[in-house]
Amino acid sequence: MSVAELGDKIATLTLAQAVELKTYLKDKYGIEPAAGAVAVAAPTSSGPAAPAVEPTEFNVVLEPGFDAAKKIQIIKVVRELTGQGLAEAKATVEGAPKPIKESVDKKVAEDVKKKLEDAGAKVSVKPA
């Protein structure tokens, strides 16, 4: 078997098979890959496609570039959402980009985003 053939076979391993291979090489030969040295490639069209894993937790981030005339309203909404004091909320708004809510479910993230956007803020929702 050539190195290319071996590499092609390794690239088609599932995550469970890759872990099993790592354990086997460690136990049998004392070989342990460096941290982060081995990555499992995404399935190709030749193999079965694994279902995409949809994120369940999201971070809501206040982005810079909001309308300065609406700054006070945005600060009020940030205070309401975070429980921060006036000075903290002002610092959060002025220091954008800043996370407002972290590791929340999709519905909460959408609600928070809507409240901030209604106040005039620019907001992004990113997987946690």
Short mmCIF file of C-alpha atoms in Angstrom, two decimals:
data_model
loop_
_atom_site.label_atom_id
_atom_site.label_comp_id
_atom_site.label_asym_id
_atom_site.label_seq_id
_atom_site.Cartn_x
_atom_site.Cartn_y
_atom_site.Cartn_z
CA MET A 1 0.00 0.00 0.00
CA SER A 2 1.41 3.41 -0.93
CA VAL A 3 1.48 6.41 1.37
CA ALA A 4 -1.15 8.11 -0.82
CA GLU A 5 -3.47 5.11 -0.52
CA LEU A 6 -3.00 5.01 3.25
CA GLY A 7 -3.66 8.75 3.47
CA ASP A 8 -6.83 8.38 1.41
CA LYS A 9 -8.07 5.62 3.72
CA ILE A 10 -7.33 7.69 6.84
CA ALA A 11 -9.14 10.69 5.36
CA THR A 12 -12.36 8.68 5.04
CA LEU A 13 -12.46 7.59 8.69
CA THR A 14 -15.40 8.60 10.83
CA LEU A 15 -14.68 10.45 14.05
CA ALA A 16 -15.26 7.27 16.07
CA GLN A 17 -12.88 5.32 13.83
CA ALA A 18 -10.23 8.05 14.11
CA VAL A 19 -10.43 7.91 17.91
CA GLU A 20 -10.19 4.12 17.77
CA LEU A 21 -7.12 4.37 15.51
CA LYS A 22 -5.48 6.87 17.87
CA THR A 23 -6.08 4.57 20.84
CA TYR A 24 -4.75 1.55 18.93
CA LEU A 25 -1.56 3.35 17.85
CA LYS A 26 -0.97 4.61 21.38
CA ASP A 27 -1.58 1.24 23.06
CA LYS A 28 0.20 -0.96 20.51
CA TYR A 29 3.14 1.21 19.43
CA GLY A 30 3.30 4.09 21.93
CA ILE A 31 2.58 6.58 19.13
CA GLU A 32 0.61 9.62 20.17
CA PRO A 33 -0.19 12.49 17.76
CA ALA A 34 0.74 16.01 18.79
CA ALA A 35 -2.18 18.10 20.03
CA GLY A 36 -4.22 19.27 17.06
CA ALA A 37 -2.01 17.44 14.55
CA VAL A 38 -4.72 15.10 13.28
CA ALA A 39 -7.94 16.46 11.87
CA VAL A 40 -10.81 14.44 10.48
CA ALA A 41 -11.90 15.69 7.07
CA ALA A 42 -15.51 16.34 6.22
CA PRO A 43 -17.20 13.48 4.37
CA THR A 44 -16.79 13.61 0.62
CA SER A 45 -19.37 12.75 -1.99
CA SER A 46 -18.01 9.21 -2.12
CA GLY A 47 -19.04 8.51 1.47
CA PRO A 48 -22.29 8.96 3.35
CA ALA A 49 -22.87 12.54 4.37
CA ALA A 50 -23.21 13.09 8.08
CA PRO A 51 -26.17 15.27 9.04
CA ALA A 52 -25.22 18.86 9.74
CA VAL A 53 -25.23 19.62 13.43
CA GLU A 54 -27.33 22.70 14.06
CA PRO A 55 -26.06 24.88 16.90
CA THR A 56 -28.33 25.09 19.92
CA GLU A 57 -26.63 27.94 21.77
CA PHE A 58 -25.98 31.42 20.46
CA ASN A 59 -24.20 34.62 21.45
CA VAL A 60 -25.85 37.96 20.78
CA VAL A 61 -23.23 40.60 20.01
CA LEU A 62 -23.76 44.36 19.91
CA GLU A 63 -21.90 45.61 16.84
CA PRO A 64 -20.40 49.08 16.31
CA GLY A 65 -21.88 51.53 13.82
CA PHE A 66 -25.26 52.32 15.36
CA ASP A 67 -26.99 55.70 14.94
CA ALA A 68 -25.54 58.04 17.60
CA ALA A 69 -28.95 59.71 18.00
CA LYS A 70 -30.32 56.42 19.32
CA LYS A 71 -27.48 55.76 21.77
CA ILE A 72 -29.55 56.53 24.88
CA GLN A 73 -32.33 54.14 23.81
CA ILE A 74 -29.76 51.41 23.10
CA ILE A 75 -28.19 51.93 26.54
CA LYS A 76 -31.64 51.56 28.14
CA VAL A 77 -32.25 48.27 26.33
CA VAL A 78 -28.76 46.98 27.22
CA ARG A 79 -29.46 47.79 30.89
CA GLU A 80 -32.78 45.96 30.72
CA LEU A 81 -31.24 42.88 29.07
CA THR A 82 -28.07 42.62 31.13
CA GLY A 83 -28.98 44.12 34.49
CA GLN A 84 -25.97 46.45 34.23
CA GLY A 85 -25.87 49.85 35.82
CA LEU A 86 -25.96 53.01 33.74
CA ALA A 87 -22.17 53.44 33.56
CA GLU A 88 -21.60 49.76 32.72
CA ALA A 89 -24.27 49.74 30.02
CA LYS A 90 -22.86 52.95 28.51
CA ALA A 91 -19.37 51.38 28.46
CA THR A 92 -20.79 48.26 26.81
CA VAL A 93 -22.50 50.28 24.09
CA GLU A 94 -19.50 52.52 23.49
CA GLY A 95 -17.11 49.55 23.49
CA ALA A 96 -18.94 47.59 20.80
CA PRO A 97 -18.48 44.92 19.59
CA LYS A 98 -19.52 43.43 22.92
CA PRO A 99 -21.53 40.31 23.79
CA ILE A 100 -24.91 41.11 25.34
CA LYS A 101 -26.11 37.55 25.93
CA GLU A 102 -24.01 34.40 25.69
CA SER A 103 -24.95 30.74 25.30
CA VAL A 104 -28.68 31.31 24.96
CA ASP A 105 -31.14 29.30 22.88
CA LYS A 106 -32.25 30.47 19.46
CA LYS A 107 -35.56 31.99 20.58
CA VAL A 108 -33.94 34.08 23.33
CA ALA A 109 -31.21 35.20 20.91
CA GLU A 110 -33.81 36.29 18.35
CA ASP A 111 -35.82 38.15 21.01
CA VAL A 112 -32.72 39.98 22.30
CA LYS A 113 -31.67 40.84 18.74
CA LYS A 114 -35.13 42.23 17.94
CA LYS A 115 -35.20 44.42 21.08
CA LEU A 116 -31.76 45.85 20.32
CA GLU A 117 -32.52 46.42 16.63
CA ASP A 118 -35.83 48.10 17.50
CA ALA A 119 -33.78 50.50 19.68
CA GLY A 120 -31.49 51.27 16.71
CA ALA A 121 -28.53 48.98 17.43
CA LYS A 122 -26.63 46.79 15.00
CA VAL A 123 -26.60 43.21 16.28
CA SER A 124 -25.25 39.87 15.20
CA VAL A 125 -26.16 36.41 16.43
CA LYS A 126 -23.36 33.86 16.32
CA PRO A 127 -23.22 30.20 17.33
CA ALA A 128 -21.71 29.81 20.81
#
